[in-house]
Amino acid sequence: MRILTASDRSLLVEAADLDEAMRLNLAWDGVPGVVERIPGARTVLVSFDPVRTSAAALAAVLEATELDAEHVPHTREVTVPVRYDGEDLVEAAGLLGVSAEELVNRHLTADWQVAFSGFAPGFGYIVSSDPLFDVPRRSSPRTRVPAGSVALAGQFTGVYPRESPGGWQLIGRTDAVMWDIDRDPPALLAPGTSVRFERADRDVISSSAHSAPSENRDDTDDRRRVGARRADDTPDGLGFPAGAAVEVIRPSMQLLVQDAGRPGHAALGVSASGAADRTAMRDANRAVGNQPGAAVLESVGGATLRFHGDGVAVVTGAEGDLTLTDANRIARNIPHATPFATVAGDELALGHPTRGLRYVIGIRGGLAAASALGSRAADTLAGLGPDALAAGDVIAIGNAVAGAVDPLVQPRELPASGDLVELDITLGPRDDWFTASALQTLTTQEWLVTPRSDRVGIRLHGGVPLERATQGELPSEGAVTGAIQVPADGQPVLFLPDHPLTGGYPIIGALTDRCLDLAAQLPPGARIRFRIEEGQS
């Protein structure tokens, strides 16, 4: 067992093989101080609460683990009907040196078990004891893989829960629903599940289940599902829900409902997500007297909102011109990070940010959007939580009030485009995959924040790419928010809250927890210099 630093709040434990990683993951259930565990192909990522334990103390506990079982027990059994007509079936068989029919027959007769989850909610990495199944990924990933596609990569079989990009070899498809938020458990293929594939009759697989949604479809059901409704789609006939609400007049580039997120669901392939700037969310909620994790709005760029009913609101996070216009069209400027009263008909206009990137709008009572797995956070990668808000959406105000309004929010200095920002990092877990000169470049070169950035990650650009000492891809392993992942081109990607739980590119380092909120406010054009946290060499 080798234990590596993955961040200032997580360790990456290397196991001898996949089976040992699975058994270690199960053995560490209930270890004091552990917040989350993400098993990988040969590793387990263990995140911990620094208030309850330290990295050194936790490492000692993990190293002392004794494994009783020789193999991972099967938790339940699932049968998945497959129509073996995938685009890559013949090519995959050729790569393995067998006929397509033999590949299918061995896929049907092998004993399969879900090793771990990742990539997307409900995506299980399924492994068998048949040595045949070790297939390279496609040299060029597809931009669109239909939901229900059954695929091979490395030693794994997987089923795509939803349409997404992907580089696995497609051998078939199924109508089995991999992920259903209303099912218990939501993931059909959870870790430990025994899986048996069977041939599906040709008329079982419906083409409609895998077709793209119509651009003209009625989205009323979807909007109700996420808790946002059109202003003309309410049963009271008044044009907006009864009681206090907020209506979107003009959305920003991305206007989302966010809260403290949904930690604790990594075993289902679900990341914590939540507000990108947690400080701004907590400041907003404290300012208007809400519970700390009450749902807020997160806006990338300017937007206009209309208030229905009287209340109190505040804008934190990014800075820019804030204007409140009443029903008589009288406008006044609103100070940043200071709570203000609203009355029915008031419209709040947020200008383009001059500092920072993401506004956070807190409203007394919080937003009463529908929740998923105990959170109202919109996870843009997983497709969980409320959809991005559009013009005409109306969201009711909730009852998350905790106390009095607090006007004393501490000021923060956020960067503007062109500013240089220093961010503290820890090295690891895969810094040994890079040359000594690459490690020096990481911390001495300025990295530009490019426009190719979102809640999944920030794509950085430097004049000198990071050079690897070790080539190839890692077996899939866990990644934390703030991880600095380095693709083959040597230009890093800095992971934000909606990042995939697992990946195969090496991670050279990770931001310290206290720098995550600042990273979420980096606008395109800002420059970064990474600084290794004191005490780590």
XYZ file of C-alpha atoms in Angstrom:
537
model
C 0.000 0.000 0.000
C 1.302 3.450 -0.948
C -0.407 6.572 0.411
C -0.063 9.790 -1.590
C -1.176 13.365 -0.980
C -4.144 14.244 -3.192
C -4.908 17.624 -1.547
C -4.749 19.228 1.879
C -7.936 17.303 2.714
C -7.552 14.006 0.864
C -5.225 11.040 0.415
C -4.879 8.680 -2.538
C -4.185 5.089 -1.521
C -2.622 2.779 -4.095
C -3.641 -0.880 -3.912
C -2.046 -3.941 -5.490
C -4.918 -4.398 -7.925
C -8.595 -3.669 -8.533
C -9.827 -6.387 -6.185
C -7.757 -5.064 -3.282
C -8.911 -1.493 -3.976
C -12.538 -2.659 -3.802
C -11.939 -4.542 -0.544
C -10.065 -1.618 1.032
C -12.900 0.725 0.103
C -15.382 -1.502 1.926
C -13.063 -1.970 4.920
C -12.849 1.794 5.499
C -16.589 2.259 5.905
C -17.101 4.177 9.151
C -13.479 5.247 9.745
C -13.649 8.395 11.957
C -13.012 11.634 10.098
C -13.526 10.190 6.599
C -15.985 12.258 4.561
C -15.951 10.470 1.201
C -14.288 7.534 -0.522
C -13.906 7.194 -4.286
C -12.500 3.817 -5.440
C -10.676 3.614 -8.746
C -9.097 0.899 -10.855
C -6.171 0.463 -8.443
C -6.691 3.237 -5.910
C -9.051 4.660 -3.296
C -9.344 8.432 -2.862
C -10.099 9.200 0.798
C -11.284 12.703 1.711
C -11.273 13.701 5.373
C -12.453 16.412 7.750
C -9.339 18.191 9.118
C -11.262 19.136 12.254
C -11.715 15.454 13.140
C -8.420 13.974 11.951
C -5.144 14.825 10.255
C -3.518 13.430 7.141
C -0.838 11.704 9.210
C -3.284 10.192 11.703
C -5.599 8.999 8.954
C -2.717 7.505 6.965
C -1.704 5.481 10.028
C -5.237 4.102 10.382
C -5.439 3.223 6.689
C -2.039 1.521 6.684
C -3.079 -0.677 9.618
C -6.090 -2.088 7.748
C -6.376 -5.859 7.730
C -8.488 -7.403 4.994
C -10.591 -10.373 6.069
C -12.314 -11.300 2.823
C -10.438 -12.614 -0.198
C -12.909 -11.133 -2.645
C -15.515 -8.404 -2.685
C -18.947 -9.782 -1.783
C -21.803 -9.359 -4.248
C -24.369 -6.928 -2.853
C -27.182 -7.795 -5.300
C -27.778 -9.155 -8.800
C -28.963 -7.301 -11.909
C -29.724 -8.583 -15.408
C -29.136 -6.216 -18.336
C -30.658 -7.092 -21.746
C -28.376 -6.044 -24.616
C -28.819 -5.849 -28.345
C -25.311 -6.482 -29.687
C -25.260 -4.136 -32.672
C -22.682 -1.556 -31.580
C -20.717 0.446 -34.126
C -17.395 -0.809 -32.758
C -18.312 -4.473 -32.233
C -16.354 -5.850 -35.183
C -13.376 -3.544 -34.603
C -13.235 -4.387 -30.879
C -13.355 -8.104 -31.674
C -10.486 -7.649 -34.133
C -8.412 -5.851 -31.493
C -8.953 -8.849 -29.201
C -8.192 -11.403 -31.914
C -11.612 -13.065 -31.880
C -14.746 -12.994 -34.012
C -17.607 -10.663 -33.156
C -19.772 -13.651 -32.239
C -17.163 -15.007 -29.829
C -16.816 -11.603 -28.195
C -20.575 -11.484 -27.680
C -20.754 -15.052 -26.345
C -17.971 -14.435 -23.842
C -19.549 -11.152 -22.805
C -22.779 -13.078 -22.122
C -21.168 -15.934 -20.177
C -18.650 -13.960 -18.095
C -19.293 -13.182 -14.426
C -19.395 -9.408 -14.092
C -19.302 -7.193 -11.002
C -19.456 -3.401 -10.591
C -16.069 -2.308 -9.236
C -16.691 1.406 -8.784
C -18.684 4.359 -10.127
C -17.591 7.558 -11.806
C -17.735 9.649 -14.972
C -21.496 10.287 -14.551
C -24.253 9.341 -12.072
C -25.150 5.691 -12.622
C -22.050 4.867 -14.688
C -20.585 1.666 -13.240
C -17.156 0.292 -14.126
C -17.973 -3.424 -14.496
C -15.189 -6.005 -14.427
C -15.033 -9.768 -15.059
C -12.546 -12.568 -14.527
C -12.387 -13.324 -18.262
C -8.898 -12.187 -19.403
C -10.192 -11.514 -22.914
C -11.643 -8.157 -21.956
C -8.785 -5.669 -22.128
C -9.664 -3.264 -24.941
C -7.967 0.061 -25.773
C -10.113 3.188 -25.943
C -10.884 4.757 -29.321
C -8.073 6.960 -30.611
C -10.596 9.768 -31.140
C -13.530 10.044 -28.702
C -17.052 10.528 -30.030
C -18.757 13.829 -29.253
C -22.101 12.033 -28.806
C -22.660 8.560 -27.379
C -26.375 7.684 -27.027
C -27.828 6.811 -23.644
C -27.962 3.053 -23.068
C -24.838 2.327 -25.109
C -22.954 -0.743 -23.844
C -19.216 -0.281 -24.266
C -15.761 -1.684 -23.518
C -12.553 0.071 -22.439
C -9.546 -1.416 -20.698
C -10.776 -4.300 -18.560
C -14.191 -2.737 -18.048
C -17.678 -2.840 -19.480
C -19.853 0.221 -18.966
C -23.328 1.452 -19.891
C -23.758 5.159 -20.657
C -26.586 6.460 -18.419
C -27.217 9.554 -20.561
C -26.080 10.979 -23.860
C -22.527 12.271 -23.506
C -19.132 12.345 -25.191
C -17.088 9.165 -24.810
C -14.137 7.200 -26.110
C -15.174 3.635 -25.216
C -15.751 0.904 -27.825
C -19.506 0.541 -28.454
C -20.659 -3.084 -28.710
C -24.413 -2.792 -28.102
C -27.259 -0.966 -26.394
C -29.880 -1.548 -23.743
C -33.189 -0.095 -22.603
C -32.317 -0.703 -18.950
C -32.418 2.606 -17.065
C -29.051 3.121 -15.402
C -30.028 6.176 -13.360
C -33.437 7.136 -11.962
C -33.496 9.798 -9.255
C -36.886 8.508 -8.049
C -35.635 4.917 -7.635
C -34.047 3.493 -4.479
C -31.148 3.246 -5.078
C -31.057 5.640 -8.072
C -28.122 3.782 -9.673
C -28.950 0.375 -11.158
C -25.242 -0.535 -11.166
C -23.845 0.373 -7.758
C -20.433 -0.912 -6.551
C -20.581 -4.593 -5.571
C -23.540 -5.382 -7.844
C -23.320 -8.671 -9.744
C -24.263 -8.148 -13.399
C -25.418 -10.686 -15.974
C -25.841 -9.630 -19.604
C -28.408 -11.371 -21.803
C -29.412 -11.055 -25.439
C -32.374 -8.776 -25.979
C -35.036 -9.478 -28.555
C -34.815 -7.081 -31.460
C -38.176 -5.496 -30.642
C -37.178 -4.843 -27.020
C -34.839 -1.992 -27.860
C -36.950 1.013 -28.830
C -35.298 3.532 -31.104
C -37.197 6.349 -29.406
C -35.394 5.655 -26.151
C -32.100 6.604 -27.768
C -33.175 9.416 -30.063
C -32.285 13.019 -29.379
C -35.050 15.039 -27.691
C -37.147 17.146 -29.997
C -36.231 20.804 -30.066
C -39.961 21.584 -30.047
C -40.964 19.358 -27.158
C -43.080 20.774 -24.332
C -40.796 21.371 -21.350
C -43.543 22.058 -18.800
C -42.942 18.791 -16.931
C -39.200 19.414 -16.809
C -39.651 22.919 -15.485
C -41.980 21.706 -12.754
C -39.523 18.949 -11.900
C -36.767 21.457 -11.171
C -39.045 23.833 -9.267
C -38.938 26.654 -11.828
C -42.109 27.546 -13.696
C -42.983 29.828 -16.554
C -44.792 32.996 -15.532
C -47.788 31.942 -17.669
C -47.838 28.346 -16.394
C -49.259 28.733 -12.893
C -52.580 27.469 -11.593
C -53.538 30.658 -9.726
C -54.056 32.565 -12.983
C -52.070 35.559 -11.701
C -48.987 34.914 -13.797
C -46.726 33.842 -10.908
C -46.905 31.454 -7.963
C -48.812 32.457 -4.869
C -46.574 34.031 -2.250
C -43.115 35.550 -2.627
C -41.144 34.572 -5.720
C -38.399 35.745 -8.043
C -38.825 35.870 -11.833
C -36.069 35.807 -14.436
C -36.470 38.715 -16.869
C -33.059 38.467 -18.512
C -30.800 35.482 -17.741
C -27.024 35.634 -17.694
C -24.681 33.352 -19.624
C -25.380 30.850 -16.857
C -27.946 31.426 -14.110
C -28.200 28.520 -11.682
C -29.724 27.561 -8.370
C -26.996 26.484 -5.940
C -26.658 25.522 -2.296
C -24.101 23.674 -0.148
C -24.197 20.665 -2.512
C -24.745 16.940 -2.072
C -21.622 15.331 -0.537
C -21.697 11.662 0.393
C -22.942 10.182 -2.887
C -19.645 9.337 -4.597
C -20.549 5.638 -4.565
C -23.368 6.500 -6.984
C -21.036 8.469 -9.235
C -22.393 11.802 -7.961
C -20.060 14.662 -7.017
C -20.814 17.147 -4.239
C -21.241 20.061 -6.681
C -22.796 23.084 -4.894
C -21.922 26.778 -4.938
C -18.637 27.439 -6.724
C -17.872 30.320 -4.332
C -18.895 28.932 -0.942
C -17.797 32.089 0.884
C -20.091 34.225 -1.267
C -22.993 31.816 -0.605
C -22.434 31.845 3.157
C -22.011 35.648 3.188
C -25.236 36.089 1.208
C -27.225 33.817 3.493
C -25.854 35.419 6.651
C -26.611 38.890 5.293
C -30.310 38.120 4.765
C -30.675 35.942 7.887
C -30.900 32.536 6.175
C -29.542 29.164 7.170
C -25.910 28.919 5.916
C -26.649 26.414 3.131
C -29.922 27.887 1.860
C -30.358 27.918 -1.914
C -29.140 31.018 -3.747
C -28.741 32.124 -7.353
C -25.316 31.927 -9.005
C -24.940 34.136 -12.067
C -22.050 34.230 -14.531
C -22.369 37.738 -15.936
C -25.205 40.261 -15.784
C -28.894 39.416 -15.382
C -32.241 41.024 -14.514
C -34.634 39.642 -11.883
C -38.136 40.746 -10.811
C -39.401 40.259 -7.251
C -42.957 39.169 -6.505
C -43.870 39.999 -2.930
C -41.919 41.937 -0.312
C -38.610 40.685 1.017
C -34.893 41.191 1.551
C -32.086 40.382 -0.903
C -28.319 40.805 -1.247
C -25.661 40.416 -3.949
C -22.250 39.007 -3.011
C -19.390 37.444 -4.947
C -18.539 39.287 -8.158
C -18.663 43.082 -8.184
C -20.403 45.242 -10.769
C -23.126 47.848 -11.178
C -26.285 46.884 -9.251
C -29.513 48.751 -9.930
C -32.952 48.330 -8.324
C -35.879 49.756 -10.316
C -39.333 49.946 -8.705
C -42.744 49.548 -10.343
C -42.802 53.300 -11.102
C -39.517 52.932 -13.038
C -37.533 54.856 -10.436
C -34.024 53.413 -10.241
C -31.406 53.498 -7.484
C -27.980 51.967 -7.069
C -27.574 49.060 -4.667
C -24.329 48.593 -2.696
C -22.467 45.320 -3.043
C -22.748 42.798 -0.168
C -25.308 44.931 1.675
C -28.856 43.599 2.224
C -31.686 45.683 0.751
C -35.481 45.597 0.990
C -37.580 44.600 -2.024
C -41.271 45.156 -2.778
C -43.489 43.574 -5.397
C -42.500 44.684 -8.885
C -38.918 45.665 -8.070
C -36.389 44.680 -10.738
C -32.754 44.004 -9.894
C -30.286 44.510 -12.751
C -26.758 43.144 -12.428
C -24.202 44.694 -14.775
C -21.235 42.904 -16.292
C -18.833 42.110 -13.422
C -15.836 44.399 -13.098
C -14.201 42.093 -10.558
C -14.747 38.377 -10.161
C -16.913 36.189 -12.354
C -19.892 34.829 -10.406
C -22.542 36.916 -8.659
C -24.385 35.245 -5.782
C -27.899 36.514 -5.092
C -29.298 35.638 -1.692
C -32.990 36.142 -0.886
C -34.406 35.966 2.620
C -36.088 32.557 2.927
C -33.916 30.935 0.249
C -35.110 29.497 -3.056
C -37.692 26.692 -2.962
C -36.482 24.851 -6.082
C -36.983 21.086 -6.173
C -34.201 19.036 -4.604
C -32.323 15.968 -5.837
C -30.537 13.696 -3.346
C -31.137 16.256 -0.621
C -29.744 19.278 -2.466
C -31.095 22.006 -4.756
C -27.684 22.481 -6.408
C -27.497 22.369 -10.203
C -24.771 19.924 -11.267
C -24.092 20.871 -14.888
C -22.003 17.772 -15.695
C -24.257 15.180 -14.091
C -27.536 16.837 -15.088
C -28.788 16.763 -11.490
C -30.818 19.495 -9.821
C -32.560 22.467 -11.441
C -31.871 23.305 -15.061
C -30.164 26.575 -15.952
C -32.759 29.329 -15.605
C -34.220 31.064 -18.644
C -36.309 34.182 -19.237
C -39.798 33.699 -17.795
C -38.812 31.185 -15.120
C -40.328 31.872 -11.700
C -39.007 30.322 -8.474
C -40.853 30.504 -5.179
C -39.124 31.833 -2.067
C -38.776 29.290 0.737
C -38.682 29.376 4.522
C -34.956 28.899 5.266
C -34.874 31.922 7.606
C -32.558 31.432 10.581
C -32.321 34.857 12.223
C -31.968 38.571 11.800
C -30.511 40.387 8.813
C -26.744 40.965 9.186
C -25.373 43.933 7.206
C -21.741 43.375 8.294
C -20.383 41.148 5.506
C -16.579 41.215 5.317
C -15.250 42.803 2.086
C -13.231 40.629 -0.308
C -10.751 41.570 -3.006
C -11.607 39.671 -6.206
C -9.533 39.691 -9.408
C -10.298 41.483 -12.647
C -9.255 40.298 -16.092
C -5.499 40.789 -16.414
C -4.812 40.586 -12.688
C -2.237 38.147 -11.319
C -3.503 35.818 -8.575
C -1.408 33.513 -6.409
C -3.004 30.204 -5.445
C -1.618 27.749 -2.892
C -1.352 24.112 -3.933
C -0.207 20.765 -2.629
C 1.801 18.584 -5.011
C 0.518 15.128 -5.878
C -0.689 12.553 -6.231
C 0.998 12.157 -9.650
C 3.734 14.798 -9.577
C 6.210 11.937 -10.153
C 4.728 11.557 -13.640
C 6.353 14.863 -14.608
C 9.921 16.005 -15.197
C 11.780 18.178 -12.708
C 11.599 21.074 -15.163
C 7.812 20.647 -15.415
C 7.470 20.957 -11.640
C 9.528 24.126 -11.764
C 7.434 25.466 -14.656
C 4.244 24.745 -12.728
C 5.180 27.191 -9.977
C 7.273 29.786 -11.818
C 5.281 30.305 -14.995
C 2.148 32.431 -15.181
C -0.943 30.541 -16.355
C -3.656 32.335 -18.314
C -7.336 31.668 -17.530
C -8.887 30.947 -20.929
C -12.531 31.481 -21.981
C -12.818 27.676 -22.305
C -13.874 27.407 -18.683
C -17.051 26.488 -16.814
C -18.187 24.860 -13.564
C -16.474 21.614 -14.593
C -13.047 23.200 -14.847
C -10.848 26.097 -15.884
C -8.669 25.466 -18.919
C -5.317 27.159 -18.406
C -2.654 28.097 -20.924
C 1.054 28.583 -20.387
C 3.871 29.381 -22.787
C 5.687 26.202 -21.750
C 3.546 23.035 -21.484
C 4.147 20.639 -18.605
C 6.395 17.811 -19.778
C 5.726 14.277 -18.617
C 8.359 11.847 -17.468
C 5.846 8.992 -17.753
C 3.707 8.551 -20.850
C 0.334 6.888 -21.331
C -2.860 7.052 -19.307
C -3.473 6.144 -15.717
C -6.079 3.585 -14.806
C -9.108 5.644 -13.762
C -8.728 7.127 -10.283
C -10.516 9.678 -8.120
C -10.104 13.436 -8.381
C -10.952 16.264 -5.984
C -12.325 19.748 -6.560
C -9.273 21.940 -7.135
C -7.244 19.166 -8.777
C -4.840 20.280 -11.511
C -5.206 17.630 -14.198
C -2.759 17.614 -17.099
C -3.912 16.200 -20.475
C -1.475 15.034 -23.111
C -0.956 18.574 -24.494
C 0.595 19.692 -21.181
C -1.898 22.521 -20.613
C -3.567 22.069 -17.193
C -7.253 21.942 -16.340
C -8.210 23.201 -12.874
C -11.244 21.245 -11.624
C -14.240 23.138 -10.193
C -17.305 21.713 -8.347
C -18.945 19.883 -11.277
C -15.821 17.926 -12.294
C -15.942 14.171 -13.024
C -15.224 12.006 -9.983
C -12.680 9.861 -11.811
C -10.280 10.334 -14.693
C -7.242 8.915 -16.445
C -5.033 11.984 -16.882
C -2.371 12.517 -14.187
C -3.027 15.137 -11.508
C 0.104 17.103 -10.677
C -1.317 18.974 -7.689
C -4.428 20.460 -6.121
C -5.506 23.798 -4.679
C -5.734 24.082 -0.929
C -9.288 24.298 0.323
C -8.990 27.988 1.238
C -8.160 28.868 -2.392
C -11.130 27.113 -4.019
C -13.547 30.035 -3.692
C -11.064 32.491 -5.182
C -10.464 30.132 -8.109
C -14.220 30.108 -8.818
C -14.091 33.890 -9.275
C -11.262 33.964 -11.839
C -12.479 35.703 -15.025
C -11.049 34.927 -18.462
C -7.831 36.866 -18.906
C -6.782 36.586 -15.271
C -3.344 35.109 -14.631
C -2.394 32.486 -12.052
C 0.851 31.705 -10.304
C 0.798 28.503 -8.269
C 2.618 28.453 -4.938
C 3.424 25.211 -3.092
C 1.941 25.261 0.383
C 4.465 25.912 3.105
C 5.727 22.705 4.650
C 5.433 20.614 1.472
C 8.525 20.123 -0.639
